[in-house]
Amino acid sequence: MDTNVATPTFDRTTEDLGNIVELGHVNVRVPDQSKAIAYYLMGLGLTRDPYLMAGLDNMWVNVGRGQFHLPTRGTDVVRGTTALVMPDLEALLKRLDAAKKYLEGTKFSFRETGDTVETVCPWGNRIRVHAPDASRFGAMRVGMPYVEFDIPSGTDLAAIAKFYVEILGAIAGVASDDRGPYAWARTSAESKVIYRETNAPLPEFDGHHIQITLVDFSSPHKKLLERGLISEESDQHQYRFLDIVDVDSNKPLFRIEHETRSMRHPMFGRTFINRNPDMTNRNFVPGYEVGLWALN
């Protein structure tokens, strides 16, 4: 045996997930499913869940291994930006341009900004679309790599990260980039939530939510319950809370509802169908109608 062969070294911490293993969906209410179809399916090129919520009262839209949930009973606007990864931004721009005739008179817009496409849904939700980038998003080819929330200037970023670590058992911290400092928490192997300060006025919370899945489901529930933070005892596999608080004082820092599920939830790990939005009846080739959510 050659004892001079160097032993490879690895940063094993990059494989850690923490207690949150899924950012399952972003839920916003919409008033008009026809415009939601024009935007999310025709414009963005995403895929309607063919099995669940197939009527007019709700639509679930697949984004790689995550979803948008779009119930028809009002209007919600995320106080921030939902990020997507999509494989072809040039094709995306063409689809959005083709969809605009169905979205006249709404808040719909889109523009190319550097290496991203910034777009706004018919009711004001901001979506930022990135091209695949293994250095930033791993193998994700189609997906939801982060949801970035705007929080009031002066909010304690370290306290937000501490909430995720001590209450939810997540991996979280504070970092900085060319836009300034932000708090972050890992929500799966391929996604995170981000909290970034803004001086712009923020509207009142309107009820939109994100869904996460926990490995240790009961310990966070106990901690949230002790602090009076549980807002809904949904069922055996799910509960909800509304407020992120300062762990030391229990003072609310920011309100965003978390639909919180266990890994025993019947829908955990569902396989989502993703289509190739560039395939039509005119250019159809068998086998190429399926969209690939991960890079080779």
PDB file of C-alpha atoms in Angstrom:
ATOM      1  CA  MET A   1       0.000   0.000   0.000  1.00  0.00           C
ATOM      2  CA  ASP A   2       1.328   3.413  -0.994  1.00  0.00           C
ATOM      3  CA  THR A   3       1.389   5.511   2.184  1.00  0.00           C
ATOM      4  CA  ASN A   4       2.447   8.629   0.241  1.00  0.00           C
ATOM      5  CA  VAL A   5      -0.904   9.032  -1.529  1.00  0.00           C
ATOM      6  CA  ALA A   6      -2.582  12.180  -0.233  1.00  0.00           C
ATOM      7  CA  THR A   7      -5.894  11.671   1.556  1.00  0.00           C
ATOM      8  CA  PRO A   8      -8.570  13.941   0.065  1.00  0.00           C
ATOM      9  CA  THR A   9     -10.107  16.491   2.416  1.00  0.00           C
ATOM     10  CA  PHE A  10     -13.659  17.762   2.272  1.00  0.00           C
ATOM     11  CA  ASP A  11     -15.700  20.421   4.015  1.00  0.00           C
ATOM     12  CA  ARG A  12     -18.320  18.099   5.468  1.00  0.00           C
ATOM     13  CA  THR A  13     -20.401  20.990   6.820  1.00  0.00           C
ATOM     14  CA  THR A  14     -21.566  21.838   3.300  1.00  0.00           C
ATOM     15  CA  GLU A  15     -23.625  18.630   3.370  1.00  0.00           C
ATOM     16  CA  ASP A  16     -25.551  19.607   6.513  1.00  0.00           C
ATOM     17  CA  LEU A  17     -29.226  20.521   6.145  1.00  0.00           C
ATOM     18  CA  GLY A  18     -30.348  21.312   9.665  1.00  0.00           C
ATOM     19  CA  ASN A  19     -33.907  20.572  10.734  1.00  0.00           C
ATOM     20  CA  ILE A  20     -35.732  22.115   7.742  1.00  0.00           C
ATOM     21  CA  VAL A  21     -35.638  19.783   4.749  1.00  0.00           C
ATOM     22  CA  GLU A  22     -38.198  21.291   2.347  1.00  0.00           C
ATOM     23  CA  LEU A  23     -39.443  24.626   1.089  1.00  0.00           C
ATOM     24  CA  GLY A  24     -42.611  23.099  -0.298  1.00  0.00           C
ATOM     25  CA  HIS A  25     -44.657  25.989  -1.615  1.00  0.00           C
ATOM     26  CA  VAL A  26     -45.451  29.682  -1.638  1.00  0.00           C
ATOM     27  CA  ASN A  27     -49.170  30.369  -1.239  1.00  0.00           C
ATOM     28  CA  VAL A  28     -50.812  33.561  -2.522  1.00  0.00           C
ATOM     29  CA  ARG A  29     -54.511  34.059  -3.162  1.00  0.00           C
ATOM     30  CA  VAL A  30     -55.539  35.223  -6.631  1.00  0.00           C
ATOM     31  CA  PRO A  31     -58.876  36.688  -7.806  1.00  0.00           C
ATOM     32  CA  ASP A  32     -58.834  35.344 -11.379  1.00  0.00           C
ATOM     33  CA  GLN A  33     -57.612  31.911 -12.471  1.00  0.00           C
ATOM     34  CA  SER A  34     -57.595  32.838 -16.170  1.00  0.00           C
ATOM     35  CA  LYS A  35     -54.996  35.531 -15.556  1.00  0.00           C
ATOM     36  CA  ALA A  36     -53.071  33.194 -13.249  1.00  0.00           C
ATOM     37  CA  ILE A  37     -52.942  30.668 -16.093  1.00  0.00           C
ATOM     38  CA  ALA A  38     -51.768  33.348 -18.533  1.00  0.00           C
ATOM     39  CA  TYR A  39     -48.984  34.406 -16.179  1.00  0.00           C
ATOM     40  CA  TYR A  40     -47.766  31.276 -14.390  1.00  0.00           C
ATOM     41  CA  LEU A  41     -48.328  28.720 -17.177  1.00  0.00           C
ATOM     42  CA  MET A  42     -48.167  30.652 -20.455  1.00  0.00           C
ATOM     43  CA  GLY A  43     -45.723  33.377 -19.388  1.00  0.00           C
ATOM     44  CA  LEU A  44     -43.398  31.729 -16.902  1.00  0.00           C
ATOM     45  CA  GLY A  45     -43.821  28.343 -18.592  1.00  0.00           C
ATOM     46  CA  LEU A  46     -44.509  26.424 -15.387  1.00  0.00           C
ATOM     47  CA  THR A  47     -46.661  23.296 -15.060  1.00  0.00           C
ATOM     48  CA  ARG A  48     -50.070  22.852 -13.466  1.00  0.00           C
ATOM     49  CA  ASP A  49     -50.283  19.945 -11.033  1.00  0.00           C
ATOM     50  CA  PRO A  50     -52.361  17.432 -13.027  1.00  0.00           C
ATOM     51  CA  TYR A  51     -53.590  15.501 -10.004  1.00  0.00           C
ATOM     52  CA  LEU A  52     -54.603  17.960  -7.282  1.00  0.00           C
ATOM     53  CA  MET A  53     -56.563  21.240  -7.315  1.00  0.00           C
ATOM     54  CA  ALA A  54     -57.648  20.842 -10.928  1.00  0.00           C
ATOM     55  CA  GLY A  55     -60.754  23.061 -10.689  1.00  0.00           C
ATOM     56  CA  LEU A  56     -61.463  26.783 -10.719  1.00  0.00           C
ATOM     57  CA  ASP A  57     -61.198  27.337  -6.967  1.00  0.00           C
ATOM     58  CA  ASN A  58     -57.464  26.687  -6.697  1.00  0.00           C
ATOM     59  CA  MET A  59     -54.419  25.926  -8.855  1.00  0.00           C
ATOM     60  CA  TRP A  60     -51.185  24.288  -7.779  1.00  0.00           C
ATOM     61  CA  VAL A  61     -48.260  25.081 -10.069  1.00  0.00           C
ATOM     62  CA  ASN A  62     -45.124  22.937 -10.126  1.00  0.00           C
ATOM     63  CA  VAL A  63     -41.679  24.565 -10.040  1.00  0.00           C
ATOM     64  CA  GLY A  64     -39.132  21.758 -10.086  1.00  0.00           C
ATOM     65  CA  ARG A  65     -39.584  20.119  -6.669  1.00  0.00           C
ATOM     66  CA  GLY A  66     -41.651  23.002  -5.239  1.00  0.00           C
ATOM     67  CA  GLN A  67     -44.946  24.721  -5.989  1.00  0.00           C
ATOM     68  CA  PHE A  68     -46.992  27.877  -6.041  1.00  0.00           C
ATOM     69  CA  HIS A  69     -50.436  27.481  -4.471  1.00  0.00           C
ATOM     70  CA  LEU A  70     -52.981  29.911  -5.940  1.00  0.00           C
ATOM     71  CA  PRO A  71     -56.410  29.663  -4.258  1.00  0.00           C
ATOM     72  CA  THR A  72     -59.165  31.803  -5.784  1.00  0.00           C
ATOM     73  CA  ARG A  73     -60.423  33.835  -2.858  1.00  0.00           C
ATOM     74  CA  GLY A  74     -58.809  37.252  -2.726  1.00  0.00           C
ATOM     75  CA  THR A  75     -55.451  38.831  -3.501  1.00  0.00           C
ATOM     76  CA  ASP A  76     -52.172  38.291  -1.632  1.00  0.00           C
ATOM     77  CA  VAL A  77     -48.848  39.945  -2.369  1.00  0.00           C
ATOM     78  CA  VAL A  78     -45.637  38.607  -0.852  1.00  0.00           C
ATOM     79  CA  ARG A  79     -43.699  41.349   0.918  1.00  0.00           C
ATOM     80  CA  GLY A  80     -40.569  40.524  -0.997  1.00  0.00           C
ATOM     81  CA  THR A  81     -39.427  38.523  -4.003  1.00  0.00           C
ATOM     82  CA  THR A  82     -39.757  34.868  -4.949  1.00  0.00           C
ATOM     83  CA  ALA A  83     -36.793  33.574  -6.946  1.00  0.00           C
ATOM     84  CA  LEU A  84     -36.957  30.932  -9.650  1.00  0.00           C
ATOM     85  CA  VAL A  85     -34.347  29.106 -11.688  1.00  0.00           C
ATOM     86  CA  MET A  86     -35.277  28.404 -15.313  1.00  0.00           C
ATOM     87  CA  PRO A  87     -33.089  26.978 -18.075  1.00  0.00           C
ATOM     88  CA  ASP A  88     -33.602  29.512 -20.899  1.00  0.00           C
ATOM     89  CA  LEU A  89     -34.132  33.198 -20.077  1.00  0.00           C
ATOM     90  CA  GLU A  90     -34.376  34.191 -23.749  1.00  0.00           C
ATOM     91  CA  ALA A  91     -37.274  31.781 -24.226  1.00  0.00           C
ATOM     92  CA  LEU A  92     -38.822  33.096 -20.998  1.00  0.00           C
ATOM     93  CA  LEU A  93     -38.766  36.672 -22.313  1.00  0.00           C
ATOM     94  CA  LYS A  94     -40.540  35.547 -25.484  1.00  0.00           C
ATOM     95  CA  ARG A  95     -43.231  33.735 -23.477  1.00  0.00           C
ATOM     96  CA  LEU A  96     -43.806  36.717 -21.212  1.00  0.00           C
ATOM     97  CA  ASP A  97     -44.095  38.997 -24.237  1.00  0.00           C
ATOM     98  CA  ALA A  98     -46.644  36.646 -25.823  1.00  0.00           C
ATOM     99  CA  ALA A  99     -48.670  36.519 -22.578  1.00  0.00           C
ATOM    100  CA  LYS A 100     -48.964  40.279 -22.108  1.00  0.00           C
ATOM    101  CA  LYS A 101     -52.036  40.590 -24.353  1.00  0.00           C
ATOM    102  CA  TYR A 102     -53.953  38.496 -21.803  1.00  0.00           C
ATOM    103  CA  LEU A 103     -52.749  40.629 -18.893  1.00  0.00           C
ATOM    104  CA  GLU A 104     -53.512  44.159 -20.052  1.00  0.00           C
ATOM    105  CA  GLY A 105     -54.788  46.451 -17.316  1.00  0.00           C
ATOM    106  CA  THR A 106     -53.017  44.502 -14.549  1.00  0.00           C
ATOM    107  CA  LYS A 107     -49.742  45.055 -12.680  1.00  0.00           C
ATOM    108  CA  PHE A 108     -47.968  42.573 -14.962  1.00  0.00           C
ATOM    109  CA  SER A 109     -44.517  43.611 -16.139  1.00  0.00           C
ATOM    110  CA  PHE A 110     -41.158  42.104 -17.001  1.00  0.00           C
ATOM    111  CA  ARG A 111     -37.652  43.264 -17.825  1.00  0.00           C
ATOM    112  CA  GLU A 112     -34.212  41.822 -18.284  1.00  0.00           C
ATOM    113  CA  THR A 113     -31.773  43.110 -15.668  1.00  0.00           C
ATOM    114  CA  GLY A 114     -28.216  41.898 -15.994  1.00  0.00           C
ATOM    115  CA  ASP A 115     -28.253  38.116 -15.725  1.00  0.00           C
ATOM    116  CA  THR A 116     -31.833  37.866 -14.418  1.00  0.00           C
ATOM    117  CA  VAL A 117     -35.392  38.517 -15.548  1.00  0.00           C
ATOM    118  CA  GLU A 118     -37.456  40.583 -13.120  1.00  0.00           C
ATOM    119  CA  THR A 119     -41.185  40.097 -13.536  1.00  0.00           C
ATOM    120  CA  VAL A 120     -44.343  41.076 -11.665  1.00  0.00           C
ATOM    121  CA  CYS A 121     -47.516  38.987 -11.591  1.00  0.00           C
ATOM    122  CA  PRO A 122     -50.892  40.529 -12.484  1.00  0.00           C
ATOM    123  CA  TRP A 123     -51.479  41.430  -8.817  1.00  0.00           C
ATOM    124  CA  GLY A 124     -48.041  42.710  -7.845  1.00  0.00           C
ATOM    125  CA  ASN A 125     -46.037  39.681  -6.719  1.00  0.00           C
ATOM    126  CA  ARG A 126     -42.387  40.104  -7.657  1.00  0.00           C
ATOM    127  CA  ILE A 127     -40.558  37.146  -9.180  1.00  0.00           C
ATOM    128  CA  ARG A 128     -36.849  37.105 -10.043  1.00  0.00           C
ATOM    129  CA  VAL A 129     -35.754  34.448 -12.529  1.00  0.00           C
ATOM    130  CA  HIS A 130     -32.154  33.224 -12.669  1.00  0.00           C
ATOM    131  CA  ALA A 131     -30.468  30.972 -15.188  1.00  0.00           C
ATOM    132  CA  PRO A 132     -29.012  27.724 -13.791  1.00  0.00           C
ATOM    133  CA  ASP A 133     -25.722  28.313 -12.001  1.00  0.00           C
ATOM    134  CA  ALA A 134     -24.064  25.349 -10.304  1.00  0.00           C
ATOM    135  CA  SER A 135     -21.909  27.621  -8.141  1.00  0.00           C
ATOM    136  CA  ARG A 136     -25.002  29.344  -6.675  1.00  0.00           C
ATOM    137  CA  PHE A 137     -27.887  26.891  -7.050  1.00  0.00           C
ATOM    138  CA  GLY A 138     -26.238  23.493  -7.325  1.00  0.00           C
ATOM    139  CA  ALA A 139     -27.860  21.111  -9.788  1.00  0.00           C
ATOM    140  CA  MET A 140     -31.136  23.059  -9.920  1.00  0.00           C
ATOM    141  CA  ARG A 141     -32.362  23.570 -13.488  1.00  0.00           C
ATOM    142  CA  VAL A 142     -35.971  24.423 -12.616  1.00  0.00           C
ATOM    143  CA  GLY A 143     -36.900  25.365  -9.074  1.00  0.00           C
ATOM    144  CA  MET A 144     -37.375  27.913  -6.300  1.00  0.00           C
ATOM    145  CA  PRO A 145     -33.960  28.590  -4.749  1.00  0.00           C
ATOM    146  CA  TYR A 146     -35.030  31.290  -2.305  1.00  0.00           C
ATOM    147  CA  VAL A 147     -37.793  33.549  -1.101  1.00  0.00           C
ATOM    148  CA  GLU A 148     -36.483  36.977  -0.089  1.00  0.00           C
ATOM    149  CA  PHE A 149     -38.593  38.963   2.366  1.00  0.00           C
ATOM    150  CA  ASP A 150     -38.392  42.736   2.755  1.00  0.00           C
ATOM    151  CA  ILE A 151     -38.220  43.676   6.430  1.00  0.00           C
ATOM    152  CA  PRO A 152     -38.279  47.121   8.070  1.00  0.00           C
ATOM    153  CA  SER A 153     -34.950  48.921   8.302  1.00  0.00           C
ATOM    154  CA  GLY A 154     -33.411  48.456  11.727  1.00  0.00           C
ATOM    155  CA  THR A 155     -34.741  44.930  12.252  1.00  0.00           C
ATOM    156  CA  ASP A 156     -32.212  42.774  14.103  1.00  0.00           C
ATOM    157  CA  LEU A 157     -30.947  40.364  11.434  1.00  0.00           C
ATOM    158  CA  ALA A 158     -29.021  38.262  13.953  1.00  0.00           C
ATOM    159  CA  ALA A 159     -32.204  37.818  15.984  1.00  0.00           C
ATOM    160  CA  ILE A 160     -34.044  36.473  12.924  1.00  0.00           C
ATOM    161  CA  ALA A 161     -31.266  33.947  12.311  1.00  0.00           C
ATOM    162  CA  LYS A 162     -31.268  33.022  16.013  1.00  0.00           C
ATOM    163  CA  PHE A 163     -35.023  32.284  15.854  1.00  0.00           C
ATOM    164  CA  TYR A 164     -34.502  29.790  13.042  1.00  0.00           C
ATOM    165  CA  VAL A 165     -31.600  28.137  14.841  1.00  0.00           C
ATOM    166  CA  GLU A 166     -32.988  27.951  18.386  1.00  0.00           C
ATOM    167  CA  ILE A 167     -36.708  27.499  17.703  1.00  0.00           C
ATOM    168  CA  LEU A 168     -36.765  25.563  14.415  1.00  0.00           C
ATOM    169  CA  GLY A 169     -33.360  23.859  14.572  1.00  0.00           C
ATOM    170  CA  ALA A 170     -32.327  25.278  11.202  1.00  0.00           C
ATOM    171  CA  ILE A 171     -28.940  26.247   9.850  1.00  0.00           C
ATOM    172  CA  ALA A 172     -29.052  30.043   9.631  1.00  0.00           C
ATOM    173  CA  GLY A 173     -26.881  33.128   9.853  1.00  0.00           C
ATOM    174  CA  VAL A 174     -26.184  36.662   8.701  1.00  0.00           C
ATOM    175  CA  ALA A 175     -24.226  37.410   5.540  1.00  0.00           C
ATOM    176  CA  SER A 176     -23.580  40.326   3.204  1.00  0.00           C
ATOM    177  CA  ASP A 177     -23.406  40.855  -0.542  1.00  0.00           C
ATOM    178  CA  ASP A 178     -23.301  43.814  -2.927  1.00  0.00           C
ATOM    179  CA  ARG A 179     -26.814  44.781  -1.773  1.00  0.00           C
ATOM    180  CA  GLY A 180     -25.876  44.787   1.892  1.00  0.00           C
ATOM    181  CA  PRO A 181     -26.394  42.513   4.905  1.00  0.00           C
ATOM    182  CA  TYR A 182     -29.177  39.952   5.183  1.00  0.00           C
ATOM    183  CA  ALA A 183     -30.339  37.105   7.385  1.00  0.00           C
ATOM    184  CA  TRP A 184     -30.746  33.660   5.866  1.00  0.00           C
ATOM    185  CA  ALA A 185     -31.967  30.211   6.855  1.00  0.00           C
ATOM    186  CA  ARG A 186     -31.538  26.984   4.923  1.00  0.00           C
ATOM    187  CA  THR A 187     -34.876  25.371   4.016  1.00  0.00           C
ATOM    188  CA  SER A 188     -33.632  22.350   2.029  1.00  0.00           C
ATOM    189  CA  ALA A 189     -30.558  21.121   0.203  1.00  0.00           C
ATOM    190  CA  GLU A 190     -31.354  23.580  -2.605  1.00  0.00           C
ATOM    191  CA  SER A 191     -33.300  26.469  -1.049  1.00  0.00           C
ATOM    192  CA  LYS A 192     -33.306  29.146   1.632  1.00  0.00           C
ATOM    193  CA  VAL A 193     -35.312  32.055   2.998  1.00  0.00           C
ATOM    194  CA  ILE A 194     -33.691  35.483   3.082  1.00  0.00           C
ATOM    195  CA  TYR A 195     -34.585  38.575   5.120  1.00  0.00           C
ATOM    196  CA  ARG A 196     -33.298  41.895   3.812  1.00  0.00           C
ATOM    197  CA  GLU A 197     -33.891  45.372   5.215  1.00  0.00           C
ATOM    198  CA  THR A 198     -35.665  48.044   3.201  1.00  0.00           C
ATOM    199  CA  ASN A 199     -36.505  51.703   3.754  1.00  0.00           C
ATOM    200  CA  ALA A 200     -39.597  51.414   1.568  1.00  0.00           C
ATOM    201  CA  PRO A 201     -42.974  51.349   3.326  1.00  0.00           C
ATOM    202  CA  LEU A 202     -44.354  47.840   3.755  1.00  0.00           C
ATOM    203  CA  PRO A 203     -48.047  46.928   3.522  1.00  0.00           C
ATOM    204  CA  GLU A 204     -49.825  45.113   6.319  1.00  0.00           C
ATOM    205  CA  PHE A 205     -49.464  41.340   6.246  1.00  0.00           C
ATOM    206  CA  ASP A 206     -52.277  39.933   4.070  1.00  0.00           C
ATOM    207  CA  GLY A 207     -52.135  36.216   4.878  1.00  0.00           C
ATOM    208  CA  HIS A 208     -49.745  34.736   2.293  1.00  0.00           C
ATOM    209  CA  HIS A 209     -47.587  31.882   3.515  1.00  0.00           C
ATOM    210  CA  ILE A 210     -44.675  29.581   2.853  1.00  0.00           C
ATOM    211  CA  GLN A 211     -44.635  25.863   3.646  1.00  0.00           C
ATOM    212  CA  ILE A 212     -41.685  24.093   5.254  1.00  0.00           C
ATOM    213  CA  THR A 213     -41.074  20.504   6.368  1.00  0.00           C
ATOM    214  CA  LEU A 214     -39.189  19.557   9.550  1.00  0.00           C
ATOM    215  CA  VAL A 215     -37.314  16.426  10.574  1.00  0.00           C
ATOM    216  CA  ASP A 216     -37.830  17.065  14.293  1.00  0.00           C
ATOM    217  CA  PHE A 217     -41.454  18.179  14.196  1.00  0.00           C
ATOM    218  CA  SER A 218     -42.383  18.100  17.877  1.00  0.00           C
ATOM    219  CA  SER A 219     -39.575  20.081  19.537  1.00  0.00           C
ATOM    220  CA  PRO A 220     -40.196  23.279  17.529  1.00  0.00           C
ATOM    221  CA  HIS A 221     -43.935  22.852  18.175  1.00  0.00           C
ATOM    222  CA  LYS A 222     -43.300  22.707  21.920  1.00  0.00           C
ATOM    223  CA  LYS A 223     -41.102  25.817  21.836  1.00  0.00           C
ATOM    224  CA  LEU A 224     -43.594  27.760  19.709  1.00  0.00           C
ATOM    225  CA  LEU A 225     -46.497  26.663  21.919  1.00  0.00           C
ATOM    226  CA  GLU A 226     -44.693  27.766  25.089  1.00  0.00           C
ATOM    227  CA  ARG A 227     -44.312  31.226  23.550  1.00  0.00           C
ATOM    228  CA  GLY A 228     -47.929  31.454  22.386  1.00  0.00           C
ATOM    229  CA  LEU A 229     -46.906  31.468  18.727  1.00  0.00           C
ATOM    230  CA  ILE A 230     -48.925  28.549  17.303  1.00  0.00           C
ATOM    231  CA  SER A 231     -51.654  30.065  15.117  1.00  0.00           C
ATOM    232  CA  GLU A 232     -53.269  26.838  13.873  1.00  0.00           C
ATOM    233  CA  GLU A 233     -53.247  23.200  14.915  1.00  0.00           C
ATOM    234  CA  SER A 234     -54.026  21.938  11.421  1.00  0.00           C
ATOM    235  CA  ASP A 235     -53.861  18.146  11.879  1.00  0.00           C
ATOM    236  CA  GLN A 236     -51.548  15.391  13.096  1.00  0.00           C
ATOM    237  CA  HIS A 237     -48.930  16.246  10.462  1.00  0.00           C
ATOM    238  CA  GLN A 238     -49.139  20.043  10.358  1.00  0.00           C
ATOM    239  CA  TYR A 239     -49.311  23.239  12.391  1.00  0.00           C
ATOM    240  CA  ARG A 240     -48.804  26.912  11.578  1.00  0.00           C
ATOM    241  CA  PHE A 241     -47.196  29.948  13.170  1.00  0.00           C
ATOM    242  CA  LEU A 242     -47.236  33.600  12.124  1.00  0.00           C
ATOM    243  CA  ASP A 243     -44.477  35.518  13.867  1.00  0.00           C
ATOM    244  CA  ILE A 244     -40.711  35.384  13.895  1.00  0.00           C
ATOM    245  CA  VAL A 245     -39.719  36.707  17.310  1.00  0.00           C
ATOM    246  CA  ASP A 246     -36.667  37.754  19.284  1.00  0.00           C
ATOM    247  CA  VAL A 247     -35.823  34.587  21.209  1.00  0.00           C
ATOM    248  CA  ASP A 248     -34.654  36.561  24.246  1.00  0.00           C
ATOM    249  CA  SER A 249     -37.670  38.880  24.609  1.00  0.00           C
ATOM    250  CA  ASN A 250     -40.408  37.189  22.518  1.00  0.00           C
ATOM    251  CA  LYS A 251     -40.826  40.544  20.750  1.00  0.00           C
ATOM    252  CA  PRO A 252     -42.202  40.089  17.199  1.00  0.00           C
ATOM    253  CA  LEU A 253     -39.652  40.837  14.477  1.00  0.00           C
ATOM    254  CA  PHE A 254     -41.550  40.013  11.280  1.00  0.00           C
ATOM    255  CA  ARG A 255     -44.818  38.310  10.355  1.00  0.00           C
ATOM    256  CA  ILE A 256     -44.855  35.604   7.681  1.00  0.00           C
ATOM    257  CA  GLU A 257     -47.006  32.532   8.132  1.00  0.00           C
ATOM    258  CA  HIS A 258     -45.126  29.229   8.095  1.00  0.00           C
ATOM    259  CA  GLU A 259     -47.219  26.183   7.237  1.00  0.00           C
ATOM    260  CA  THR A 260     -45.113  23.614   9.068  1.00  0.00           C
ATOM    261  CA  ARG A 261     -45.276  19.913   8.165  1.00  0.00           C
ATOM    262  CA  SER A 262     -43.665  16.715   9.359  1.00  0.00           C
ATOM    263  CA  MET A 263     -41.893  14.248   7.105  1.00  0.00           C
ATOM    264  CA  ARG A 264     -44.807  11.883   7.767  1.00  0.00           C
ATOM    265  CA  HIS A 265     -47.158  14.260   5.972  1.00  0.00           C
ATOM    266  CA  PRO A 266     -48.821  12.269   3.141  1.00  0.00           C
ATOM    267  CA  MET A 267     -47.625  14.763   0.528  1.00  0.00           C
ATOM    268  CA  PHE A 268     -43.975  14.928   1.610  1.00  0.00           C
ATOM    269  CA  GLY A 269     -41.676  13.844  -1.218  1.00  0.00           C
ATOM    270  CA  ARG A 270     -44.364  13.889  -3.933  1.00  0.00           C
ATOM    271  CA  THR A 271     -43.009  13.609  -7.471  1.00  0.00           C
ATOM    272  CA  PHE A 272     -43.956  16.720  -9.453  1.00  0.00           C
ATOM    273  CA  ILE A 273     -44.406  16.667 -13.197  1.00  0.00           C
ATOM    274  CA  ASN A 274     -42.538  19.453 -14.985  1.00  0.00           C
ATOM    275  CA  ARG A 275     -43.126  20.043 -18.676  1.00  0.00           C
ATOM    276  CA  ASN A 276     -40.839  21.437 -21.340  1.00  0.00           C
ATOM    277  CA  PRO A 277     -42.585  24.761 -22.071  1.00  0.00           C
ATOM    278  CA  ASP A 278     -40.857  25.123 -25.453  1.00  0.00           C
ATOM    279  CA  MET A 279     -42.436  21.939 -26.806  1.00  0.00           C
ATOM    280  CA  THR A 280     -45.567  22.479 -28.921  1.00  0.00           C
ATOM    281  CA  ASN A 281     -47.624  20.433 -31.358  1.00  0.00           C
ATOM    282  CA  ARG A 282     -45.615  22.057 -34.160  1.00  0.00           C
ATOM    283  CA  ASN A 283     -42.162  21.007 -32.948  1.00  0.00           C
ATOM    284  CA  PHE A 284     -43.131  17.888 -31.013  1.00  0.00           C
ATOM    285  CA  VAL A 285     -40.521  15.168 -30.552  1.00  0.00           C
ATOM    286  CA  PRO A 286     -41.451  12.119 -28.417  1.00  0.00           C
ATOM    287  CA  GLY A 287     -39.655  12.123 -25.085  1.00  0.00           C
ATOM    288  CA  TYR A 288     -38.767  15.832 -25.117  1.00  0.00           C
ATOM    289  CA  GLU A 289     -42.030  17.075 -23.673  1.00  0.00           C
ATOM    290  CA  VAL A 290     -40.769  16.389 -20.126  1.00  0.00           C
ATOM    291  CA  GLY A 291     -38.936  19.214 -18.390  1.00  0.00           C
ATOM    292  CA  LEU A 292     -35.783  18.319 -16.458  1.00  0.00           C
ATOM    293  CA  TRP A 293     -35.586  19.949 -13.037  1.00  0.00           C
ATOM    294  CA  ALA A 294     -31.897  19.148 -12.450  1.00  0.00           C
ATOM    295  CA  LEU A 295     -28.723  19.612 -14.440  1.00  0.00           C
ATOM    296  CA  ASN A 296     -26.930  16.536 -15.790  1.00  0.00           C
TER     297      ASN A 296
END
